[in-house]
Amino acid sequence: MSEGFISVKGPAVSGEVARILELLPQAWFIADGQGEVLQASPRAFEYGLIVLERIEEAQTRELIAEVQANGEQLERELSIPRTRTHADQTLLFRVTPIADGAVLVLIEDVTQERILDVIRRDFVANVSHELKTPVGALSLLAEAIQSAIDDPEKILHFASRMHREAERLSILVGDLIDLSSLQKHDGNTNFELISVDDLVTVALDDVQMLATAKGIEMVVGGTGNLRVNGNRDQLISALRNLLTNAIHYSHDGTRVAIGTRAVDEFVEISVVDQGIGIPTSESERIFERFYRVDPARSRITGGTGLGLSIVKHVCVEHGGECSVWSQEGHGSTFTIRLPNPDLNLQDNPNKENAE
Ligand code: ADP
């Protein structure tokens, strides 16, 4: 017997056929009319369908019985509870009758594909919805301008609102392009050693006007002269998103701080605000695309709901992560953690002593 498959009740197919089956990407087993497994590939036992030599899972048993009764090949996707976790697994079964009432069952785990299908569908629905609002507003405002043709004041008012909606649309499209280019995973071809001080300066410069408009003081502190290995534009965009949020979700006249430091093998950049904070129950979900704690507020600030998703992707692309600490009503701290490329003995005297 080949090591690639397990013969439970003695071979139901010849060694040659079994070796061919072994080449298939799917798991497989052969069962008789009584639901006994005659032969199986090792992976067929991973799904919790077979216990000892019997098919214990009810839907699988029914499917096999159906094929045995009709004598015809059948393909069906079934959602089957996992034995160890609560989440269901989606398995694609192909069942074919072979000799003497026995059937060959091929199993493909398509759980991940189905989850991705749902995410993709939700994303398309969300994008359509998000685009519909400003596009609809633009169309209504154009009509309003047409009917206010003799009233220059009204025209100015509608035109400035049109401008705002067009800007919103352009920010949304820009964020979508950023996100899709990040999701291409085209490797770190544009990576270079970058000064963190430089990243902070550029990102701060980008948001300075926004901060001034709200009377928010921007403060920089921490360790200077740190470096990271990465894509400059992506890292600036991540920092800009965190700073923009810190300003948007803070009260006028408060303070936003940006701090840098080296911790263990990482460089940390933190953005601290004294703003409205985030309920603990929402702190995971805010990194999802289009998720907002308060959609109405986000609409007022012109947020796309994509900012933190972009931040998260940038961090992952750079081998790092982004975390949040927040207290509702008191403020939030977002921390980007990236691998430190300058980790060597001079920077880490403890390591020198240890060696
Ligand atoms: P948005 O464009 O809506 O700001 P983001 O993806 O940047 O989208 O953020 C998602 C949500 O997380 C926001 O709508 C807001 O509810 C919350 N959030 C993000 N940053 C902060 C912050 N600094 N303080 C409070 N809430 C925040």
mmCIF file of C-alpha atoms and ligand atoms in Angstrom:
data_model
loop_
_atom_site.group_PDB
_atom_site.id
_atom_site.type_symbol
_atom_site.label_atom_id
_atom_site.label_comp_id
_atom_site.label_asym_id
_atom_site.label_seq_id
_atom_site.Cartn_x
_atom_site.Cartn_y
_atom_site.Cartn_z
ATOM 1 C CA MET A 1 0.000 0.000 0.000
ATOM 2 C CA SER A 2 1.232 3.486 -0.833
ATOM 3 C CA GLU A 3 1.843 5.816 2.147
ATOM 4 C CA GLY A 4 -0.280 8.436 0.425
ATOM 5 C CA PHE A 5 -3.610 6.845 1.251
ATOM 6 C CA ILE A 6 -5.215 4.789 3.907
ATOM 7 C CA SER A 7 -6.933 1.559 3.137
ATOM 8 C CA VAL A 8 -9.472 1.075 5.865
ATOM 9 C CA LYS A 9 -11.299 -2.085 4.844
ATOM 10 C CA GLY A 10 -8.983 -3.383 2.181
ATOM 11 C CA PRO A 11 -8.523 -1.716 -1.194
ATOM 12 C CA ALA A 12 -11.695 -0.774 -3.051
ATOM 13 C CA VAL A 13 -9.676 0.412 -6.019
ATOM 14 C CA SER A 14 -6.357 -0.861 -7.282
ATOM 15 C CA GLY A 15 -3.126 0.682 -6.073
ATOM 16 C CA GLU A 16 -2.691 2.253 -9.470
ATOM 17 C CA VAL A 17 -6.081 4.003 -9.389
ATOM 18 C CA ALA A 18 -5.465 5.081 -5.793
ATOM 19 C CA ARG A 19 -2.149 6.614 -6.788
ATOM 20 C CA ILE A 20 -3.914 8.562 -9.548
ATOM 21 C CA LEU A 21 -6.504 9.749 -7.006
ATOM 22 C CA GLU A 22 -3.654 10.835 -4.766
ATOM 23 C CA LEU A 23 -2.573 13.298 -7.450
ATOM 24 C CA LEU A 24 -5.860 15.177 -7.163
ATOM 25 C CA PRO A 25 -5.845 18.374 -5.091
ATOM 26 C CA GLN A 26 -8.999 17.207 -3.292
ATOM 27 C CA ALA A 27 -9.280 14.823 -0.366
ATOM 28 C CA TRP A 28 -11.115 11.601 -1.249
ATOM 29 C CA PHE A 29 -12.653 8.475 0.154
ATOM 30 C CA ILE A 30 -14.558 5.462 -1.081
ATOM 31 C CA ALA A 31 -17.620 4.281 0.841
ATOM 32 C CA ASP A 32 -19.838 1.228 0.498
ATOM 33 C CA GLY A 33 -23.637 1.061 0.592
ATOM 34 C CA GLN A 34 -23.676 0.801 4.399
ATOM 35 C CA GLY A 35 -21.751 4.033 4.946
ATOM 36 C CA GLU A 36 -18.523 2.207 5.765
ATOM 37 C CA VAL A 37 -15.313 3.784 4.469
ATOM 38 C CA LEU A 38 -13.333 1.304 2.396
ATOM 39 C CA GLN A 39 -10.417 3.476 1.441
ATOM 40 C CA ALA A 40 -9.450 7.105 2.047
ATOM 41 C CA SER A 41 -6.725 9.670 1.606
ATOM 42 C CA PRO A 42 -5.286 10.956 4.921
ATOM 43 C CA ARG A 43 -6.786 14.421 4.391
ATOM 44 C CA ALA A 44 -10.305 12.967 4.185
ATOM 45 C CA PHE A 45 -10.179 12.570 7.975
ATOM 46 C CA GLU A 46 -9.523 16.285 8.582
ATOM 47 C CA TYR A 47 -13.096 17.441 8.117
ATOM 48 C CA GLY A 48 -14.713 15.463 10.911
ATOM 49 C CA LEU A 49 -16.925 13.497 8.501
ATOM 50 C CA ILE A 50 -15.491 10.082 9.232
ATOM 51 C CA VAL A 51 -15.175 8.601 12.686
ATOM 52 C CA LEU A 52 -13.280 5.331 12.836
ATOM 53 C CA GLU A 53 -14.424 3.635 9.656
ATOM 54 C CA ARG A 54 -17.889 5.145 9.379
ATOM 55 C CA ILE A 55 -19.313 8.287 7.857
ATOM 56 C CA GLU A 56 -20.772 9.975 10.908
ATOM 57 C CA GLU A 57 -21.747 13.318 9.411
ATOM 58 C CA ALA A 58 -25.454 13.278 8.535
ATOM 59 C CA GLN A 59 -25.473 15.486 5.411
ATOM 60 C CA THR A 60 -22.576 13.541 3.896
ATOM 61 C CA ARG A 61 -24.388 10.259 4.589
ATOM 62 C CA GLU A 62 -27.558 11.573 2.903
ATOM 63 C CA LEU A 63 -25.616 12.778 -0.119
ATOM 64 C CA ILE A 64 -23.989 9.379 -0.572
ATOM 65 C CA ALA A 65 -27.325 7.606 -0.142
ATOM 66 C CA GLU A 66 -28.815 9.857 -2.851
ATOM 67 C CA VAL A 67 -26.040 8.950 -5.304
ATOM 68 C CA GLN A 68 -26.372 5.273 -4.492
ATOM 69 C CA ALA A 69 -30.143 5.435 -5.042
ATOM 70 C CA ASN A 70 -29.961 7.348 -8.337
ATOM 71 C CA GLY A 71 -26.737 5.876 -9.639
ATOM 72 C CA GLU A 72 -25.769 9.290 -10.948
ATOM 73 C CA GLN A 73 -22.827 11.565 -10.256
ATOM 74 C CA LEU A 74 -23.606 14.540 -8.015
ATOM 75 C CA GLU A 75 -21.841 17.777 -7.132
ATOM 76 C CA ARG A 76 -22.962 19.758 -4.073
ATOM 77 C CA GLU A 77 -21.649 22.364 -1.690
ATOM 78 C CA LEU A 78 -22.523 21.789 1.951
ATOM 79 C CA SER A 79 -22.035 23.847 5.068
ATOM 80 C CA ILE A 80 -20.829 21.485 7.748
ATOM 81 C CA PRO A 81 -20.058 22.225 11.408
ATOM 82 C CA ARG A 82 -16.425 21.860 12.375
ATOM 83 C CA THR A 83 -15.664 19.480 15.160
ATOM 84 C CA ARG A 84 -13.375 21.769 17.164
ATOM 85 C CA THR A 85 -14.584 25.286 16.390
ATOM 86 C CA HIS A 86 -17.991 26.872 16.117
ATOM 87 C CA ALA A 87 -17.582 28.194 12.573
ATOM 88 C CA ASP A 88 -18.969 26.085 9.748
ATOM 89 C CA GLN A 89 -16.784 24.846 6.946
ATOM 90 C CA THR A 90 -17.991 24.941 3.352
ATOM 91 C CA LEU A 91 -17.113 21.744 1.527
ATOM 92 C CA LEU A 92 -17.625 21.003 -2.134
ATOM 93 C CA PHE A 93 -18.480 17.331 -2.646
ATOM 94 C CA ARG A 94 -18.263 15.431 -5.923
ATOM 95 C CA VAL A 95 -19.751 11.973 -5.513
ATOM 96 C CA THR A 96 -19.539 9.312 -8.232
ATOM 97 C CA PRO A 97 -20.920 5.782 -8.146
ATOM 98 C CA ILE A 98 -18.277 3.128 -8.780
ATOM 99 C CA ALA A 99 -18.642 -0.650 -8.742
ATOM 100 C CA ASP A 100 -20.852 -2.706 -6.370
ATOM 101 C CA GLY A 101 -22.810 0.113 -4.758
ATOM 102 C CA ALA A 102 -19.624 1.865 -3.652
ATOM 103 C CA VAL A 103 -19.110 5.568 -4.265
ATOM 104 C CA LEU A 104 -16.053 7.754 -4.702
ATOM 105 C CA VAL A 105 -16.294 11.034 -2.798
ATOM 106 C CA LEU A 106 -14.010 13.965 -3.634
ATOM 107 C CA ILE A 107 -13.947 16.790 -1.090
ATOM 108 C CA GLU A 108 -12.678 20.313 -1.609
ATOM 109 C CA ASP A 109 -12.590 22.843 1.234
ATOM 110 C CA VAL A 110 -13.949 26.093 -0.256
ATOM 111 C CA THR A 111 -14.569 27.865 3.079
ATOM 112 C CA GLN A 112 -12.030 30.613 2.429
ATOM 113 C CA GLU A 113 -13.253 31.250 -1.131
ATOM 114 C CA ARG A 114 -16.827 31.652 0.081
ATOM 115 C CA ILE A 115 -15.788 34.084 2.838
ATOM 116 C CA LEU A 116 -13.874 36.122 0.236
ATOM 117 C CA ASP A 117 -16.914 36.067 -2.074
ATOM 118 C CA VAL A 118 -19.019 37.633 0.676
ATOM 119 C CA ILE A 119 -16.349 40.253 1.478
ATOM 120 C CA ARG A 120 -16.048 41.117 -2.222
ATOM 121 C CA ARG A 121 -19.827 41.389 -2.626
ATOM 122 C CA ASP A 122 -20.125 43.595 0.466
ATOM 123 C CA PHE A 123 -17.280 45.768 -0.770
ATOM 124 C CA VAL A 124 -18.874 46.331 -4.168
ATOM 125 C CA ALA A 125 -22.225 47.107 -2.507
ATOM 126 C CA ASN A 126 -20.505 49.552 -0.115
ATOM 127 C CA VAL A 127 -18.567 51.292 -2.870
ATOM 128 C CA SER A 128 -21.728 51.682 -4.953
ATOM 129 C CA HIS A 129 -23.557 53.103 -1.968
ATOM 130 C CA GLU A 130 -20.726 55.504 -1.087
ATOM 131 C CA LEU A 131 -20.464 56.726 -4.673
ATOM 132 C CA LYS A 132 -24.214 57.148 -5.034
ATOM 133 C CA THR A 133 -24.456 59.810 -2.318
ATOM 134 C CA PRO A 134 -22.098 62.458 -3.772
ATOM 135 C CA VAL A 135 -23.075 61.661 -7.368
ATOM 136 C CA GLY A 136 -26.774 62.057 -6.479
ATOM 137 C CA ALA A 137 -26.012 65.315 -4.658
ATOM 138 C CA LEU A 138 -24.094 66.654 -7.672
ATOM 139 C CA SER A 139 -26.994 65.921 -9.964
ATOM 140 C CA LEU A 140 -29.500 67.616 -7.628
ATOM 141 C CA LEU A 141 -27.234 70.651 -7.207
ATOM 142 C CA ALA A 142 -26.835 70.985 -10.983
ATOM 143 C CA GLU A 143 -30.628 71.031 -11.278
ATOM 144 C CA ALA A 144 -30.833 73.610 -8.480
ATOM 145 C CA ILE A 145 -28.364 75.860 -10.304
ATOM 146 C CA GLN A 146 -30.422 75.589 -13.488
ATOM 147 C CA SER A 147 -33.573 76.687 -11.724
ATOM 148 C CA ALA A 148 -31.806 79.518 -9.854
ATOM 149 C CA ILE A 149 -30.428 81.010 -13.042
ATOM 150 C CA ASP A 150 -31.604 84.558 -12.115
ATOM 151 C CA ASP A 151 -30.337 84.501 -8.557
ATOM 152 C CA PRO A 152 -26.527 84.893 -8.433
ATOM 153 C CA GLU A 153 -26.427 84.427 -4.647
ATOM 154 C CA LYS A 154 -28.179 81.069 -4.840
ATOM 155 C CA ILE A 155 -25.980 80.020 -7.724
ATOM 156 C CA LEU A 156 -22.869 80.794 -5.673
ATOM 157 C CA HIS A 157 -24.260 78.808 -2.751
ATOM 158 C CA PHE A 158 -25.116 75.749 -4.869
ATOM 159 C CA ALA A 159 -21.815 75.977 -6.731
ATOM 160 C CA SER A 160 -19.821 75.925 -3.511
ATOM 161 C CA ARG A 161 -21.812 72.886 -2.353
ATOM 162 C CA MET A 162 -21.114 71.245 -5.697
ATOM 163 C CA HIS A 163 -17.454 71.904 -5.132
ATOM 164 C CA ARG A 164 -17.631 70.205 -1.712
ATOM 165 C CA GLU A 165 -19.393 67.133 -3.137
ATOM 166 C CA ALA A 166 -16.912 66.886 -6.011
ATOM 167 C CA GLU A 167 -14.070 67.044 -3.515
ATOM 168 C CA ARG A 168 -15.670 64.307 -1.456
ATOM 169 C CA LEU A 169 -15.965 62.156 -4.557
ATOM 170 C CA SER A 170 -12.358 62.781 -5.448
ATOM 171 C CA ILE A 171 -11.161 61.851 -1.905
ATOM 172 C CA LEU A 172 -13.222 58.648 -2.048
ATOM 173 C CA VAL A 173 -11.853 57.667 -5.442
ATOM 174 C CA GLY A 174 -8.320 58.492 -4.233
ATOM 175 C CA ASP A 175 -8.767 56.275 -1.145
ATOM 176 C CA LEU A 176 -10.142 53.441 -3.288
ATOM 177 C CA ILE A 177 -7.134 53.660 -5.587
ATOM 178 C CA ASP A 178 -4.754 53.653 -2.583
ATOM 179 C CA LEU A 179 -6.509 50.632 -1.114
ATOM 180 C CA SER A 180 -6.559 48.661 -4.335
ATOM 181 C CA SER A 181 -2.886 49.341 -5.024
ATOM 182 C CA LEU A 182 -2.055 48.206 -1.483
ATOM 183 C CA GLN A 183 -4.042 45.014 -1.986
ATOM 184 C CA LYS A 184 -2.132 44.057 -5.097
ATOM 185 C CA HIS A 185 0.702 42.831 -2.859
ATOM 186 C CA ASP A 186 3.219 43.580 -5.601
ATOM 187 C CA GLY A 187 6.093 43.119 -3.180
ATOM 188 C CA ASN A 188 8.278 45.709 -1.535
ATOM 189 C CA THR A 189 9.988 46.849 -4.720
ATOM 190 C CA ASN A 190 9.826 50.533 -3.763
ATOM 191 C CA PHE A 191 11.200 50.045 -0.297
ATOM 192 C CA GLU A 192 14.010 52.291 0.867
ATOM 193 C CA LEU A 193 15.464 53.415 4.190
ATOM 194 C CA ILE A 194 13.460 56.444 5.271
ATOM 195 C CA SER A 195 13.940 58.917 8.074
ATOM 196 C CA VAL A 196 10.978 58.790 10.475
ATOM 197 C CA ASP A 197 11.539 62.481 11.296
ATOM 198 C CA ASP A 198 11.059 63.220 7.604
ATOM 199 C CA LEU A 199 7.821 61.183 7.434
ATOM 200 C CA VAL A 200 6.444 62.986 10.465
ATOM 201 C CA THR A 201 7.380 66.424 9.114
ATOM 202 C CA VAL A 202 5.714 65.813 5.737
ATOM 203 C CA ALA A 203 2.538 64.283 7.224
ATOM 204 C CA LEU A 204 2.250 67.122 9.750
ATOM 205 C CA ASP A 205 2.671 69.660 6.998
ATOM 206 C CA ASP A 206 -0.168 68.008 5.045
ATOM 207 C CA VAL A 207 -2.642 68.376 7.930
ATOM 208 C CA GLN A 208 -1.477 71.705 9.360
ATOM 209 C CA MET A 209 -4.259 73.751 7.719
ATOM 210 C CA LEU A 210 -6.918 71.400 9.027
ATOM 211 C CA ALA A 211 -5.478 71.640 12.540
ATOM 212 C CA THR A 212 -5.230 75.437 12.399
ATOM 213 C CA ALA A 213 -8.861 75.689 11.286
ATOM 214 C CA LYS A 214 -9.887 73.889 14.496
ATOM 215 C CA GLY A 215 -7.362 75.657 16.705
ATOM 216 C CA ILE A 216 -5.672 72.332 17.421
ATOM 217 C CA GLU A 217 -2.044 72.429 18.529
ATOM 218 C CA MET A 218 0.195 69.781 16.957
ATOM 219 C CA VAL A 219 3.040 68.583 19.180
ATOM 220 C CA VAL A 220 5.992 66.377 18.168
ATOM 221 C CA GLY A 221 8.118 64.423 20.620
ATOM 222 C CA GLY A 222 10.081 61.257 21.307
ATOM 223 C CA THR A 223 13.255 59.795 19.859
ATOM 224 C CA GLY A 224 14.770 61.433 16.786
ATOM 225 C CA ASN A 225 16.880 59.957 13.982
ATOM 226 C CA LEU A 226 14.961 56.700 13.710
ATOM 227 C CA ARG A 227 14.598 54.990 10.358
ATOM 228 C CA VAL A 228 12.248 52.492 8.771
ATOM 229 C CA ASN A 229 12.470 50.434 5.633
ATOM 230 C CA GLY A 230 9.480 51.056 3.415
ATOM 231 C CA ASN A 231 7.523 52.884 0.788
ATOM 232 C CA ARG A 232 7.653 56.609 1.528
ATOM 233 C CA ASP A 233 4.325 57.546 -0.065
ATOM 234 C CA GLN A 234 2.436 54.729 1.642
ATOM 235 C CA LEU A 235 3.882 55.539 5.059
ATOM 236 C CA ILE A 236 3.113 59.246 4.699
ATOM 237 C CA SER A 237 -0.430 58.383 3.620
ATOM 238 C CA ALA A 238 -0.862 56.158 6.723
ATOM 239 C CA LEU A 239 0.396 58.874 9.067
ATOM 240 C CA ARG A 240 -1.680 61.532 7.323
ATOM 241 C CA ASN A 241 -4.792 59.379 7.796
ATOM 242 C CA LEU A 242 -4.112 58.957 11.526
ATOM 243 C CA LEU A 243 -3.432 62.677 11.982
ATOM 244 C CA THR A 244 -6.522 63.664 9.973
ATOM 245 C CA ASN A 245 -8.672 61.388 12.145
ATOM 246 C CA ALA A 246 -7.089 62.734 15.336
ATOM 247 C CA ILE A 247 -8.069 66.256 14.227
ATOM 248 C CA HIS A 248 -11.525 65.315 12.913
ATOM 249 C CA TYR A 249 -12.515 63.450 16.051
ATOM 250 C CA SER A 250 -11.182 66.057 18.512
ATOM 251 C CA HIS A 251 -12.798 69.154 19.946
ATOM 252 C CA ASP A 252 -11.595 72.580 18.900
ATOM 253 C CA GLY A 253 -8.641 73.963 20.838
ATOM 254 C CA THR A 254 -7.305 70.598 22.001
ATOM 255 C CA ARG A 255 -3.899 69.050 21.341
ATOM 256 C CA VAL A 256 -2.712 66.267 19.040
ATOM 257 C CA ALA A 257 0.705 64.722 19.728
ATOM 258 C CA ILE A 258 2.858 62.569 17.510
ATOM 259 C CA GLY A 259 5.582 60.558 19.213
ATOM 260 C CA THR A 260 8.335 58.264 17.921
ATOM 261 C CA ARG A 261 10.407 55.687 19.783
ATOM 262 C CA ALA A 262 12.292 52.421 19.372
ATOM 263 C CA VAL A 263 10.843 49.519 21.358
ATOM 264 C CA ASP A 264 12.397 46.035 21.157
ATOM 265 C CA GLU A 265 12.819 45.295 17.468
ATOM 266 C CA PHE A 266 10.304 47.916 16.382
ATOM 267 C CA VAL A 267 9.984 51.583 15.620
ATOM 268 C CA GLU A 268 6.751 52.980 17.008
ATOM 269 C CA ILE A 269 4.959 56.076 15.781
ATOM 270 C CA SER A 270 2.020 57.101 17.949
ATOM 271 C CA VAL A 271 -0.671 59.656 17.293
ATOM 272 C CA VAL A 272 -2.360 60.790 20.496
ATOM 273 C CA ASP A 273 -5.490 62.915 20.680
ATOM 274 C CA GLN A 274 -7.768 64.264 23.407
ATOM 275 C CA GLY A 275 -10.881 63.691 21.327
ATOM 276 C CA ILE A 276 -14.157 61.810 21.556
ATOM 277 C CA GLY A 277 -12.528 58.382 21.884
ATOM 278 C CA ILE A 278 -13.788 55.017 20.650
ATOM 279 C CA PRO A 279 -15.991 52.558 22.557
ATOM 280 C CA THR A 280 -13.999 49.403 23.401
ATOM 281 C CA SER A 281 -16.546 47.263 21.566
ATOM 282 C CA GLU A 282 -15.740 49.106 18.308
ATOM 283 C CA SER A 283 -11.953 49.131 18.504
ATOM 284 C CA GLU A 284 -11.510 46.082 16.252
ATOM 285 C CA ARG A 285 -14.194 47.012 13.713
ATOM 286 C CA ILE A 286 -12.896 50.523 12.955
ATOM 287 C CA PHE A 287 -10.128 48.977 10.820
ATOM 288 C CA GLU A 288 -12.737 47.394 8.504
ATOM 289 C CA ARG A 289 -13.454 49.086 5.209
ATOM 290 C CA PHE A 290 -16.305 51.602 5.436
ATOM 291 C CA TYR A 291 -16.902 50.962 9.122
ATOM 292 C CA ARG A 292 -17.659 54.086 11.122
ATOM 293 C CA VAL A 293 -18.618 54.377 14.783
ATOM 294 C CA ASP A 294 -20.900 57.316 14.002
ATOM 295 C CA PRO A 295 -21.728 57.470 10.274
ATOM 296 C CA ALA A 296 -23.416 60.882 10.600
ATOM 297 C CA ARG A 297 -20.329 62.466 12.169
ATOM 298 C CA SER A 298 -18.056 60.878 9.615
ATOM 299 C CA ARG A 299 -20.228 62.355 6.858
ATOM 300 C CA ILE A 300 -19.860 65.849 8.353
ATOM 301 C CA THR A 301 -16.064 65.526 8.488
ATOM 302 C CA GLY A 302 -16.049 64.193 4.922
ATOM 303 C CA GLY A 303 -14.559 60.846 6.016
ATOM 304 C CA THR A 304 -14.635 57.984 3.544
ATOM 305 C CA GLY A 305 -14.537 55.179 6.109
ATOM 306 C CA LEU A 306 -11.429 53.853 4.356
ATOM 307 C CA GLY A 307 -8.699 55.705 6.256
ATOM 308 C CA LEU A 308 -7.940 53.129 8.934
ATOM 309 C CA SER A 309 -8.261 50.293 6.462
ATOM 310 C CA ILE A 310 -5.499 51.961 4.431
ATOM 311 C CA VAL A 311 -3.398 52.406 7.595
ATOM 312 C CA LYS A 312 -3.807 48.729 8.490
ATOM 313 C CA HIS A 313 -2.831 47.563 4.996
ATOM 314 C CA VAL A 314 0.219 49.834 4.884
ATOM 315 C CA CYS A 315 1.401 48.412 8.231
ATOM 316 C CA VAL A 316 0.866 44.801 7.126
ATOM 317 C CA GLU A 317 2.708 45.451 3.839
ATOM 318 C CA HIS A 318 5.639 46.718 5.928
ATOM 319 C CA GLY A 319 5.689 43.709 8.245
ATOM 320 C CA GLY A 320 4.175 45.726 11.065
ATOM 321 C CA GLU A 321 0.817 46.455 12.665
ATOM 322 C CA CYS A 322 -1.409 49.249 13.892
ATOM 323 C CA SER A 323 -3.085 49.180 17.289
ATOM 324 C CA VAL A 324 -5.421 51.489 19.152
ATOM 325 C CA TRP A 325 -5.884 52.399 22.780
ATOM 326 C CA SER A 326 -8.831 54.595 23.540
ATOM 327 C CA GLN A 327 -11.083 55.816 26.306
ATOM 328 C CA GLU A 328 -14.470 57.131 25.316
ATOM 329 C CA GLY A 329 -14.734 60.848 25.939
ATOM 330 C CA HIS A 330 -11.035 61.203 26.759
ATOM 331 C CA GLY A 331 -9.082 60.456 23.601
ATOM 332 C CA SER A 332 -7.328 57.846 21.503
ATOM 333 C CA THR A 333 -3.797 56.700 20.766
ATOM 334 C CA PHE A 334 -3.091 54.965 17.455
ATOM 335 C CA THR A 335 0.302 53.274 17.260
ATOM 336 C CA ILE A 336 2.011 52.161 14.080
ATOM 337 C CA ARG A 337 4.685 49.536 14.807
ATOM 338 C CA LEU A 338 7.244 48.788 12.081
ATOM 339 C CA PRO A 339 10.382 46.635 12.070
ATOM 340 C CA ASN A 340 13.471 48.630 13.047
ATOM 341 C CA PRO A 341 16.120 48.263 10.300
ATOM 342 C CA ASP A 342 18.835 49.798 12.526
ATOM 343 C CA LEU A 343 18.733 47.206 15.224
ATOM 344 C CA ASN A 344 22.378 46.547 15.973
ATOM 345 C CA LEU A 345 24.664 46.337 18.949
ATOM 346 C CA GLN A 346 25.181 50.090 19.334
ATOM 347 C CA ASP A 347 21.459 50.694 19.518
ATOM 348 C CA ASN A 348 20.890 47.872 21.918
ATOM 349 C CA PRO A 349 23.511 47.764 24.690
ATOM 350 C CA ASN A 350 21.571 45.062 26.572
ATOM 351 C CA LYS A 351 22.048 42.745 23.658
ATOM 352 C CA GLU A 352 25.794 43.419 23.677
ATOM 353 C CA ASN A 353 26.012 42.494 27.366
ATOM 354 C CA ALA A 354 24.039 39.367 26.776
ATOM 355 C CA GLU A 355 26.407 38.156 24.110
HETATM 356 P P1 ADP B 1 -13.461 57.904 8.466
HETATM 357 O O1 ADP B 1 -13.200 58.348 7.084
HETATM 358 O O2 ADP B 1 -14.914 57.701 8.786
HETATM 359 O O3 ADP B 1 -12.745 58.702 9.505
HETATM 360 P P2 ADP B 1 -11.610 55.766 9.132
HETATM 361 O O4 ADP B 1 -11.431 54.419 8.529
HETATM 362 O O5 ADP B 1 -10.440 56.671 9.114
HETATM 363 O O6 ADP B 1 -12.881 56.397 8.475
HETATM 364 O O7 ADP B 1 -12.055 55.548 10.637
HETATM 365 C C1 ADP B 1 -13.122 54.668 10.926
HETATM 366 C C2 ADP B 1 -13.893 55.154 12.135
HETATM 367 O O8 ADP B 1 -13.079 55.047 13.311
HETATM 368 C C3 ADP B 1 -14.299 56.611 12.086
HETATM 369 O O9 ADP B 1 -15.507 56.788 11.364
HETATM 370 C C4 ADP B 1 -14.457 56.953 13.556
HETATM 371 O O10 ADP B 1 -15.711 56.507 14.023
HETATM 372 C C5 ADP B 1 -13.382 56.095 14.224
HETATM 373 N N1 ADP B 1 -12.130 56.834 14.496
HETATM 374 C C6 ADP B 1 -11.000 56.816 13.750
HETATM 375 N N2 ADP B 1 -10.036 57.569 14.322
HETATM 376 C C7 ADP B 1 -10.563 58.089 15.447
HETATM 377 C C8 ADP B 1 -10.077 58.955 16.490
HETATM 378 N N3 ADP B 1 -8.826 59.428 16.475
HETATM 379 N N4 ADP B 1 -10.920 59.253 17.505
HETATM 380 C C9 ADP B 1 -12.171 58.767 17.535
HETATM 381 N N5 ADP B 1 -12.711 57.946 16.593
HETATM 382 C C10 ADP B 1 -11.911 57.620 15.572
#
